[in-house]
Tab-separated table of C-alpha atoms in Angstrom:
chain	number	residue	atom	x	y	z
A	776	MET	CA	55.096	17.428	-272.426
A	777	LYS	CA	58.401	18.468	-271.026
A	778	LEU	CA	61.806	18.004	-272.527
A	779	GLN	CA	63.821	16.142	-269.950
A	780	ARG	CA	66.102	18.362	-267.932
A	781	LYS	CA	68.995	16.136	-268.839
A	782	ASN	CA	68.455	16.867	-272.506
A	783	MET	CA	68.167	20.569	-271.849
A	784	LEU	CA	71.436	20.627	-269.977
A	785	ARG	CA	73.125	18.647	-272.708
A	786	ALA	CA	71.809	21.131	-275.265
A	787	SER	CA	73.201	24.002	-273.263
A	788	ALA	CA	76.568	22.340	-272.933
A	789	LEU	CA	76.806	21.740	-276.640
A	790	GLY	CA	75.623	25.217	-277.503
A	791	ALA	CA	72.727	23.634	-279.359
A	792	LEU	CA	69.103	24.493	-279.485
A	793	VAL	CA	67.231	21.345	-278.653
A	794	VAL	CA	63.776	21.333	-280.077
A	795	SER	CA	61.352	18.837	-281.407
A	796	GLY	CA	59.224	17.886	-284.253
A	797	ALA	CA	55.688	19.299	-284.188
A	798	LEU	CA	54.425	22.659	-285.303
A	799	VAL	CA	55.194	24.498	-282.102
A	800	LEU	CA	52.735	27.332	-282.067
A	801	THR	CA	51.735	27.622	-278.430
A	802	ALA	CA	49.937	29.877	-276.041
A	803	CYS	CA	51.648	29.531	-272.691
A	804	GLY	CA	55.224	29.616	-271.533
A	805	SER	CA	54.626	26.546	-269.411
A	806	ASP	CA	53.422	24.537	-272.398
A	807	ASP	CA	56.168	22.504	-274.031
A	808	ASN	CA	54.708	21.200	-277.245
A	809	THR	CA	57.951	19.831	-278.586
A	810	LYS	CA	57.230	16.194	-279.238
A	811	ALA	CA	56.795	15.101	-282.810
A	812	ALA	CA	53.737	13.264	-283.994
A	813	ASP	CA	55.769	10.072	-284.239
A	814	GLY	CA	57.068	10.516	-280.696
A	815	SER	CA	60.588	11.397	-281.804
A	816	THR	CA	62.550	14.527	-281.031
A	817	LYS	CA	64.987	16.427	-283.170
A	818	ALA	CA	67.865	18.740	-282.394
A	819	SER	CA	68.606	21.878	-284.376
A	820	ALA	CA	71.864	23.608	-283.628
A	821	PRO	CA	72.222	26.931	-285.461
A	822	ALA	CA	75.827	28.034	-285.207
A	823	ALA	CA	76.504	31.178	-283.219
A	824	GLY	CA	77.982	32.690	-286.373
A	825	ASP	CA	74.526	32.634	-287.955
A	826	VAL	CA	73.436	35.341	-285.505
A	827	LYS	CA	74.760	38.823	-286.205
A	828	CYS	CA	74.518	40.808	-282.978
A	829	ASP	CA	75.616	44.054	-284.642
A	830	ASP	CA	74.812	46.925	-282.258
A	831	ALA	CA	72.166	45.012	-280.291
A	832	LYS	CA	72.146	45.725	-276.581
A	833	GLY	CA	69.974	45.800	-273.488
A	834	LYS	CA	66.438	44.464	-273.233
A	835	LEU	CA	63.930	44.079	-276.052
A	836	LEU	CA	60.295	43.644	-275.064
A	837	ALA	CA	57.771	42.129	-277.452
A	838	SER	CA	54.335	40.574	-277.089
A	839	GLY	CA	51.318	39.248	-278.925
A	840	SER	CA	50.359	36.093	-280.767
A	841	SER	CA	50.215	33.005	-278.611
A	842	ALA	CA	50.473	31.018	-281.837
A	843	GLN	CA	54.146	31.881	-282.280
A	844	LYS	CA	55.240	31.684	-278.634
A	845	ASN	CA	57.377	28.563	-278.895
A	846	ALA	CA	58.658	29.586	-282.305
A	847	VAL	CA	60.006	32.768	-280.725
A	848	ASP	CA	61.365	30.723	-277.818
A	849	LEU	CA	63.482	28.671	-280.215
A	850	TRP	CA	64.912	31.791	-281.789
A	851	VAL	CA	65.444	33.599	-278.485
A	852	LYS	CA	67.503	30.711	-277.072
A	853	ALA	CA	69.846	30.732	-280.035
A	854	TYR	CA	69.995	34.516	-280.263
A	855	MET	CA	70.697	35.214	-276.594
A	856	ALA	CA	73.349	32.483	-276.513
A	857	ALA	CA	75.132	34.253	-279.376
A	858	CYS	CA	74.638	37.782	-278.042
A	859	PRO	CA	75.579	37.887	-274.321
A	860	GLY	CA	74.124	40.863	-272.519
A	861	VAL	CA	71.107	41.118	-274.835
A	862	GLU	CA	67.738	40.052	-273.453
A	863	VAL	CA	64.713	39.388	-275.659
A	864	ASN	CA	61.491	38.973	-273.684
A	865	TYR	CA	58.403	37.885	-275.634
A	866	LYS	CA	55.128	37.885	-273.686
A	867	SER	CA	52.555	35.482	-275.069
A	868	SER	CA	49.109	37.015	-274.880
A	869	SER	CA	47.035	37.326	-278.040
A	870	SER	CA	47.323	39.020	-281.395
A	871	GLY	CA	44.895	41.723	-280.337
A	872	GLU	CA	46.745	42.461	-277.103
A	873	GLY	CA	50.060	42.534	-278.943
A	874	ILE	CA	48.796	45.113	-281.421
A	875	VAL	CA	47.431	47.236	-278.566
A	876	ALA	CA	50.816	47.084	-276.814
A	877	PHE	CA	52.585	47.990	-280.056
A	878	ASN	CA	50.335	50.967	-280.681
A	879	GLN	CA	50.884	52.094	-277.091
A	880	GLY	CA	54.630	52.054	-277.695
A	881	THR	CA	55.428	49.577	-274.919
A	882	VAL	CA	57.041	46.893	-277.123
A	883	GLY	CA	59.663	46.858	-279.842
A	884	PHE	CA	57.570	44.581	-282.014
A	885	ALA	CA	54.331	42.634	-281.765
A	886	GLY	CA	53.284	39.225	-283.048
A	887	SER	CA	49.938	38.880	-284.804
A	888	ASP	CA	48.248	35.992	-286.618
A	889	SER	CA	46.517	38.426	-288.933
A	890	ALA	CA	47.664	41.567	-290.679
A	891	LEU	CA	46.989	44.998	-289.230
A	892	LYS	CA	43.555	46.399	-289.995
A	893	PRO	CA	43.479	49.897	-291.588
A	894	GLU	CA	42.396	51.501	-288.320
A	895	ALA	CA	45.315	49.864	-286.488
A	896	VAL	CA	47.721	51.112	-289.166
A	897	GLU	CA	46.333	54.629	-288.745
A	898	GLU	CA	46.734	54.420	-284.977
A	899	SER	CA	50.318	53.171	-285.339
A	900	LYS	CA	51.312	56.452	-286.967
A	901	LYS	CA	51.163	58.076	-283.525
A	902	ILE	CA	53.958	55.773	-282.342
A	903	CYS	CA	55.892	55.347	-285.594
A	904	THR	CA	57.030	58.943	-286.029
A	905	GLY	CA	57.058	59.664	-289.747
A	906	GLY	CA	56.062	56.080	-290.558
A	907	GLN	CA	53.545	53.370	-289.740
A	908	GLY	CA	53.208	49.770	-288.613
A	909	ILE	CA	53.977	47.119	-291.216
A	910	ASN	CA	53.468	43.349	-291.369
A	911	LEU	CA	56.464	41.023	-291.743
A	912	PRO	CA	55.417	37.359	-292.216
A	913	MET	CA	57.706	35.143	-290.142
A	914	VAL	CA	56.049	31.835	-289.128
A	915	GLY	CA	53.446	29.689	-290.856
A	916	GLY	CA	51.581	26.535	-290.041
A	917	PRO	CA	48.315	24.597	-289.955
A	918	ILE	CA	45.396	25.081	-287.608
A	919	ALA	CA	44.312	21.573	-286.669
A	920	LEU	CA	40.821	20.467	-285.752
A	921	GLY	CA	41.377	18.129	-282.838
A	922	PHE	CA	38.712	15.641	-281.816
A	923	ASN	CA	38.110	13.177	-279.011
A	924	VAL	CA	35.435	10.612	-279.863
A	925	ALA	CA	35.700	7.245	-278.141
A	926	GLY	CA	36.255	4.462	-280.667
A	927	VAL	CA	36.967	6.816	-283.571
A	928	ASP	CA	40.580	7.073	-284.718
A	929	LYS	CA	40.114	8.681	-288.127
A	930	LEU	CA	37.664	11.390	-289.116
A	931	ASN	CA	37.041	13.193	-292.400
A	932	LEU	CA	35.074	16.454	-292.477
A	933	ASP	CA	34.361	19.098	-295.095
A	934	ALA	CA	33.916	22.834	-294.618
A	935	ALA	CA	30.109	22.877	-294.475
A	936	THR	CA	30.016	20.086	-291.893
A	937	ILE	CA	32.669	21.788	-289.756
A	938	ALA	CA	30.664	25.011	-289.955
A	939	ASN	CA	27.463	23.276	-288.906
A	940	ILE	CA	29.240	21.632	-285.969
A	941	PHE	CA	30.651	24.923	-284.699
A	942	ASN	CA	27.421	26.725	-285.579
A	943	ASP	CA	25.548	24.390	-283.229
A	944	LYS	CA	23.491	22.847	-286.040
A	945	ILE	CA	25.011	19.333	-285.937
A	946	LYS	CA	24.741	18.034	-282.384
A	947	LYS	CA	25.568	14.304	-282.486
A	948	TRP	CA	28.590	12.468	-283.836
A	949	ASP	CA	26.407	10.002	-285.727
A	950	ASP	CA	24.717	12.790	-287.682
A	951	GLU	CA	24.025	11.762	-291.295
A	952	ALA	CA	26.282	14.510	-292.669
A	953	ILE	CA	29.261	13.131	-290.721
A	954	LYS	CA	28.398	9.505	-291.539
A	955	LYS	CA	28.289	10.321	-295.252
A	956	LEU	CA	31.863	11.628	-295.120
A	957	ASN	CA	33.095	8.598	-293.142
A	958	PRO	CA	31.782	5.412	-294.770
A	959	GLY	CA	32.693	2.283	-292.842
A	960	VAL	CA	33.384	4.201	-289.614
A	961	THR	CA	31.210	3.378	-286.616
A	962	LEU	CA	30.200	6.730	-285.167
A	963	PRO	CA	28.593	6.901	-281.707
A	964	SER	CA	25.546	8.965	-280.825
A	965	THR	CA	27.698	10.950	-278.389
A	966	ALA	CA	26.787	14.623	-278.080
A	967	ILE	CA	29.241	16.976	-279.755
A	968	GLN	CA	31.000	19.401	-277.432
A	969	HIS	CA	32.678	22.109	-279.499
A	970	PHE	CA	35.265	24.410	-277.974
A	971	HIS	CA	36.516	27.786	-279.173
A	972	ARG	CA	38.868	30.504	-277.973
A	973	SER	CA	37.332	32.698	-275.282
A	974	GLU	CA	39.563	35.703	-276.019
A	975	ASP	CA	40.229	37.581	-279.255
A	976	SER	CA	42.458	35.372	-281.345
A	977	GLY	CA	44.153	35.414	-284.725
A	978	THR	CA	43.694	31.642	-284.787
A	979	THR	CA	39.931	32.165	-284.567
A	980	GLU	CA	40.090	34.744	-287.335
A	981	ASN	CA	42.022	32.447	-289.657
A	982	LEU	CA	39.597	29.572	-289.076
A	983	GLY	CA	36.810	32.046	-289.805
A	984	LYS	CA	38.459	33.052	-293.084
A	985	TYR	CA	38.578	29.409	-294.139
A	986	LEU	CA	34.926	28.771	-293.260
A	987	LYS	CA	33.762	32.026	-294.857
A	988	ALA	CA	35.577	31.109	-298.081
A	989	THR	CA	34.453	27.494	-298.253
A	990	ALA	CA	31.350	26.705	-296.183
A	991	GLY	CA	28.810	28.801	-298.046
A	992	ASP	CA	25.571	29.582	-296.238
A	993	ALA	CA	26.545	27.252	-293.387
A	994	TRP	CA	28.892	29.985	-292.080
A	995	PRO	CA	27.213	33.403	-292.313
A	996	TYR	CA	29.737	35.208	-290.110
A	997	GLU	CA	32.516	37.560	-291.101
A	998	ALA	CA	35.999	36.480	-290.048
A	999	ALA	CA	37.003	38.193	-286.805
A	1000	LYS	CA	39.260	37.658	-283.819
A	1001	LYS	CA	36.234	37.293	-281.545
A	1002	TRP	CA	34.375	33.972	-281.792
A	1003	PRO	CA	31.115	34.778	-283.651
A	1004	ALA	CA	28.905	31.679	-283.496
A	1005	PRO	CA	26.344	30.653	-280.875
A	1006	GLY	CA	26.756	27.704	-278.536
A	1007	GLY	CA	29.908	25.877	-277.704
A	1008	LEU	CA	32.269	26.504	-274.822
A	1009	GLY	CA	35.138	28.964	-274.610
A	1010	ALA	CA	38.608	28.228	-273.312
A	1011	SER	CA	41.620	30.475	-272.860
A	1012	GLY	CA	44.335	30.158	-275.464
A	1013	SER	CA	45.068	27.257	-277.748
A	1014	ALA	CA	46.389	25.453	-274.683
A	1015	GLY	CA	43.011	25.755	-272.973
A	1016	VAL	CA	41.071	24.530	-275.998
A	1017	ALA	CA	43.420	21.565	-276.456
A	1018	THR	CA	43.119	20.634	-272.776
A	1019	GLN	CA	39.337	20.551	-273.022
A	1020	VAL	CA	39.383	18.425	-276.175
A	1021	LYS	CA	41.840	16.040	-274.545
A	1022	GLN	CA	39.644	15.613	-271.481
A	1023	VAL	CA	36.087	15.583	-272.863
A	1024	ASP	CA	34.624	12.661	-274.793
A	1025	GLY	CA	32.752	13.971	-277.814
A	1026	ALA	CA	34.868	17.120	-278.018
A	1027	ILE	CA	36.190	19.004	-281.022
A	1028	GLY	CA	38.211	22.215	-281.083
A	1029	TYR	CA	40.773	24.136	-283.114
A	1030	PHE	CA	44.376	24.893	-282.240
A	1031	GLU	CA	47.825	24.862	-283.756
A	1032	LEU	CA	49.043	21.408	-284.731
A	1033	SER	CA	51.665	21.218	-281.997
A	1034	TYR	CA	49.014	20.777	-279.331
A	1035	ALA	CA	47.635	17.723	-281.062
A	1036	SER	CA	51.088	16.245	-281.601
A	1037	ALA	CA	52.241	16.919	-278.063
A	1038	GLN	CA	49.107	15.648	-276.337
A	1039	GLY	CA	48.227	12.762	-278.633
A	1040	ILE	CA	45.014	14.402	-279.864
A	1041	LYS	CA	43.617	13.038	-283.122
A	1042	THR	CA	43.057	15.553	-285.913
A	1043	VAL	CA	40.491	15.869	-288.673
A	1044	ASP	CA	41.437	15.214	-292.290
A	1045	LEU	CA	39.918	17.882	-294.549
A	1046	ASN	CA	37.789	17.041	-297.554
A	1047	THR	CA	38.749	20.028	-299.714
A	1048	GLY	CA	37.481	18.736	-303.022
A	1049	ALA	CA	40.886	17.272	-303.880
A	1050	ALA	CA	41.164	13.598	-304.809
A	1051	ALA	CA	41.817	12.612	-301.185
A	1052	PRO	CA	41.242	14.242	-297.775
A	1053	VAL	CA	44.248	16.235	-296.568
A	1054	LYS	CA	45.950	15.727	-293.214
A	1055	ALA	CA	47.183	18.644	-291.151
A	1056	SER	CA	50.987	18.737	-291.303
A	1057	SER	CA	53.795	21.206	-291.810
A	1058	GLU	CA	54.267	19.865	-295.334
A	1059	THR	CA	50.626	20.212	-296.373
A	1060	ALA	CA	50.421	23.665	-294.769
A	1061	SER	CA	53.605	24.742	-296.563
A	1062	LYS	CA	52.021	23.770	-299.878
A	1063	ALA	CA	49.072	26.034	-299.158
A	1064	ILE	CA	51.206	28.935	-297.903
A	1065	ALA	CA	53.506	28.721	-300.928
A	1066	ALA	CA	50.611	29.881	-303.087
A	1067	ALA	CA	50.124	33.057	-301.015
A	1068	LYS	CA	50.343	36.451	-302.708
A	1069	VAL	CA	51.669	39.673	-301.178
A	1070	ALA	CA	48.692	41.959	-300.624
A	1071	GLY	CA	50.533	44.781	-298.865
A	1072	THR	CA	52.378	47.637	-300.543
A	1073	GLY	CA	55.971	48.769	-300.164
A	1074	ASN	CA	57.589	47.102	-297.177
A	1075	ASP	CA	54.232	45.951	-295.826
A	1076	LEU	CA	54.168	42.242	-296.661
A	1077	ALA	CA	50.679	41.205	-295.595
A	1078	LEU	CA	49.764	38.021	-297.447
A	1079	LYS	CA	46.582	36.870	-299.158
A	1080	LEU	CA	46.057	33.146	-298.612
A	1081	ASP	CA	43.842	30.924	-300.745
A	1082	TYR	CA	41.644	29.286	-298.127
A	1083	ALA	CA	39.504	27.670	-300.808
A	1084	THR	CA	42.327	25.824	-302.561
A	1085	LYS	CA	41.584	22.344	-303.866
A	1086	ALA	CA	45.202	21.627	-304.748
A	1087	GLU	CA	46.253	18.069	-304.063
A	1088	GLY	CA	48.006	17.757	-300.709
A	1089	ALA	CA	47.391	21.391	-299.684
A	1090	TYR	CA	45.907	21.927	-296.205
A	1091	PRO	CA	44.043	25.235	-296.358
A	1092	ILE	CA	43.338	26.039	-292.684
A	1093	VAL	CA	46.606	27.842	-292.128
A	1094	LEU	CA	47.847	30.911	-290.393
A	1095	VAL	CA	50.817	33.146	-290.956
A	1096	THR	CA	52.154	35.007	-287.952
A	1097	TYR	CA	53.466	38.502	-288.616
A	1098	GLU	CA	55.960	40.547	-286.678
A	1099	ILE	CA	54.551	44.070	-286.494
A	1100	VAL	CA	57.161	46.838	-286.576
A	1101	CYS	CA	57.411	50.499	-287.524
A	1102	ASP	CA	58.855	51.049	-290.981
A	1103	LYS	CA	60.117	54.418	-289.722
A	1104	GLY	CA	60.171	55.996	-286.296
A	1105	ASN	CA	61.321	53.001	-284.262
A	1106	LYS	CA	62.776	53.805	-280.842
A	1107	ALA	CA	66.479	54.480	-281.184
A	1108	GLU	CA	67.376	52.480	-278.086
A	1109	THR	CA	65.751	49.250	-279.331
A	1110	LEU	CA	65.987	49.560	-283.129
A	1111	PRO	CA	69.419	47.847	-283.426
A	1112	THR	CA	68.177	44.875	-281.396
A	1113	VAL	CA	64.897	44.654	-283.317
A	1114	LYS	CA	66.778	44.561	-286.608
A	1115	SER	CA	69.422	42.141	-285.349
A	1116	PHE	CA	66.885	39.705	-283.853
A	1117	LEU	CA	64.471	39.784	-286.793
A	1118	ASN	CA	67.337	39.425	-289.254
A	1119	TYR	CA	68.168	36.176	-287.490
A	1120	THR	CA	64.572	34.887	-287.474
A	1121	ALA	CA	64.252	35.618	-291.198
A	1122	SER	CA	67.685	34.220	-292.056
A	1123	ASP	CA	68.224	30.862	-293.723
A	1124	ALA	CA	69.369	29.520	-290.356
A	1125	GLY	CA	66.344	30.888	-288.503
A	1126	GLN	CA	63.874	29.557	-291.025
A	1127	LYS	CA	65.723	26.239	-291.183
A	1128	VAL	CA	65.133	25.772	-287.461
A	1129	LEU	CA	61.409	26.011	-288.232
A	1130	SER	CA	61.417	23.653	-291.179
A	1131	GLU	CA	63.446	21.076	-289.272
A	1132	ASN	CA	60.949	21.090	-286.437
A	1133	GLY	CA	57.563	20.856	-288.059
A	1134	TYR	CA	56.839	24.523	-288.732
A	1135	ALA	CA	55.935	25.871	-292.133
A	1136	PRO	CA	58.670	28.370	-293.030
A	1137	ILE	CA	57.883	31.443	-295.088
A	1138	PRO	CA	58.399	30.777	-298.833
A	1139	ALA	CA	61.832	31.907	-299.995
A	1140	GLU	CA	60.588	34.477	-302.499
A	1141	ILE	CA	58.541	36.239	-299.825
A	1142	ASN	CA	61.234	35.833	-297.187
A	1143	THR	CA	63.742	37.670	-299.380
A	1144	LYS	CA	61.416	40.680	-299.279
A	1145	VAL	CA	61.084	40.306	-295.504
A	1146	ARG	CA	64.859	40.583	-295.097
A	1147	GLU	CA	64.961	43.679	-297.313
A	1148	ALA	CA	62.195	45.270	-295.237
A	1149	ILE	CA	64.026	44.520	-291.960
A	1150	ASN	CA	67.233	46.066	-293.215
A	1151	SER	CA	65.361	49.218	-294.221
A	1152	LEU	CA	63.827	49.802	-290.775
A	1153	SER	CA	64.739	53.172	-289.303
């Protein structure tokens, strides 16, 4: 869905950043997933004074996670308005491609929906002279399971049933396992069409971590960026998966919540073992992310999430998007801009933009450490 041009012009005239209410983690610059689940829109207007340009200058290139594309867009609009002459260009591709670009030295930072693997850290030492790549958590949010089943408006699923659907073991929507979780719901015998990401994806990896932690023998695969299970159909990016679910009766797929909100796609409520099934929302995702622990050392702030939580109101299929930077050995010509831009995204104002628009901001205790790490970059 597109924000009306009139609204965009008004936002520009007021110096405001006009955004909307759903978790806006998107895969394509042409996707505008900025409509809230209730159909409303919101306007966040971070003051120019909240952005400290410092010695930022020139062009900063970055790439990676499609999940954070629109989140970065929100920040870039505010930042570039406050810092004339500075250009921040974020290319949405995938977490894997972003890490490759980072380790090739072609970008100032990369976005990734999962922390650097040890081999990627080792490779980064070739680019980060005297240092290495570190993970700075910046954006959080839920991965929704969107479904399109004619006549069905509400659907509860648990981890084992989700696994068996995506593992090609449950093939019809009126399967007994699904009926048991949805008493009183008339489920058709429609064939299930399950869609997954066709390219390496941090979103895939995070869904895999949830299923590995909770689905038992129903999900025998290790979590990885590449889709591991047989059957199903691949689509490019979260945008591609959402489009297929929107168009195909009997479809189910996974993507960031913004796609469901923007396109009117219904989402699964998770039976986690809590007293009631949990809806996907920024609030329920925030509750899950707030329990995360820092697993990295020093200024590496990789997080360990509890995908198996049964806490009331906590939605456990979440992702945290990291900005990948060198702790030492950053390029002198882009370091001031990297620090200036990331200081804004991690600031109270930057994180407030997220919380006001359906994202799950990084918990304050962790975010304080993120700011300290940014300021120490050299």
